[in-house]
C-alpha atoms as one frame of an Amber mdcrd trajectory, in Angstrom:
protein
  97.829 118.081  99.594  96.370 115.421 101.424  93.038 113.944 101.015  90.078
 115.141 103.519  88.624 112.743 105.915  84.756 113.939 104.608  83.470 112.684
 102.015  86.321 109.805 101.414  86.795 106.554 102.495  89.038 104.178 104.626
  90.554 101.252 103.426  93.393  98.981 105.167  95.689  97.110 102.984  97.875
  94.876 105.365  99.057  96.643 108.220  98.655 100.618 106.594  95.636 102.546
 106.196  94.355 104.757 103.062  91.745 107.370 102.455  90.704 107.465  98.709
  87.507 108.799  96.656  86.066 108.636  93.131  85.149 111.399  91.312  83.905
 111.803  87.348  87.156 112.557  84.918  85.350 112.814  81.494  82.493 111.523
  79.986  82.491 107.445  80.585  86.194 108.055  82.647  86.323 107.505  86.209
  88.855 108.896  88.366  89.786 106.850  91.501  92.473 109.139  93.888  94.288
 107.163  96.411  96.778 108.810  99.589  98.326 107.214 102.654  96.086 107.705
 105.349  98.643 109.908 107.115  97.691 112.936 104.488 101.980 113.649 103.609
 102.784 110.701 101.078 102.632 110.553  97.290  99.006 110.662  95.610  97.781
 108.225  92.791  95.546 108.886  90.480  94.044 105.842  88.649  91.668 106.382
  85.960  88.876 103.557  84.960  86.632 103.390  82.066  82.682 103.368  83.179
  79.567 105.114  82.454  78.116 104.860  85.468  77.559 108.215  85.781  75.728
 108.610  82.122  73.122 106.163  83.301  70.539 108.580  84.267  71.302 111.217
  81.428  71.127 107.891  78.516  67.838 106.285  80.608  66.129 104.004  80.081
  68.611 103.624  76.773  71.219 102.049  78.658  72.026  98.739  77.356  75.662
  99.966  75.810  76.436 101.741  78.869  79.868 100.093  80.929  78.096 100.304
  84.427  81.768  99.457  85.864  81.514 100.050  89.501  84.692 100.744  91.817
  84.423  98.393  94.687  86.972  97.883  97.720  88.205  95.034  96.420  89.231
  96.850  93.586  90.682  99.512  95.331  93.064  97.119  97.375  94.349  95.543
  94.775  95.263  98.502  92.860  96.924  99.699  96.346  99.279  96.343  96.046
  99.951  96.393  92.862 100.765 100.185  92.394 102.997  99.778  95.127 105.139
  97.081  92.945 105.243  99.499  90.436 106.831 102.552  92.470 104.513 104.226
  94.175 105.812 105.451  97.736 102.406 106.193  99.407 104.592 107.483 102.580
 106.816 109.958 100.948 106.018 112.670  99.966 106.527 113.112  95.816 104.802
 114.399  92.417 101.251 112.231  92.043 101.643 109.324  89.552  98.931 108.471
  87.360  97.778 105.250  86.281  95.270 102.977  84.139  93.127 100.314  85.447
  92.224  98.594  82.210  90.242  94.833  83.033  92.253  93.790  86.436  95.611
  95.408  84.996  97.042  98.910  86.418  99.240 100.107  83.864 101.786 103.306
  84.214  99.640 106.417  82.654 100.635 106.771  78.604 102.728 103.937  78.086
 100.108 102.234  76.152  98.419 104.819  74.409  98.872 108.019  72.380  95.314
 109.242  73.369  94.677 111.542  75.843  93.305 109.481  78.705  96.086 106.684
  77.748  92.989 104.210  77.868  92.358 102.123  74.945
């Protein structure tokens, strides 16, 4: 299923292009969905802890929020690196999940007996 061109962004990372989007997961989970620009290769799914989208349900109480944002950067970097770690984004395949804990993207569950597989 590839990922529409509404409502998602563009993103080159060296000489391929990328559509992703974020979207809320759970309460204080982000979910950031990456796909080869093309629309046929292999999805990822990263997930990233934030409460950015509890900030105006918890205002003006929002000192322990984590207002982690998502930015480009971000997103290119976890493109690179997810790539090291297997993911095909021009074949087509099951989605792979993943963690982005600090700077680190780590394989969904291998760290983690909790549901999310963040810590």
């Amino acid at each position: 299923m590839a990922l529409p061109k509404k409502g998602t962004r563009g993103i080159t990372v060296g000489e391929q292009r990328y559509r992703w989007v974020i979207s809320p997961a759970a309460k204080g989970l982000l979910a950031l969905t990456i796909q080869h620009n093309e629309g046929i290769g292999q999805l990822i799914r990263v997930y990233v802890k934030s409460d950015v989208n509890d900030f105006w349900a918890e205002y003006p109480l929002v000192q322990h929020l984590d207002m982690r944002v998502i930015k480009p950067a971000d997103v290119a970097a976890i493109i690179e690196e997810a790539i090291k770690l297997g993911w095909q984004p021009d074949k087509k395949g099951t989605p792979l999940s993943f963690d982005f804990i600090g700077s680190t993207l780590v394989k969904k569950g291998i760290h983690s007996n909790t549901g999310t597989g963040i810590v």
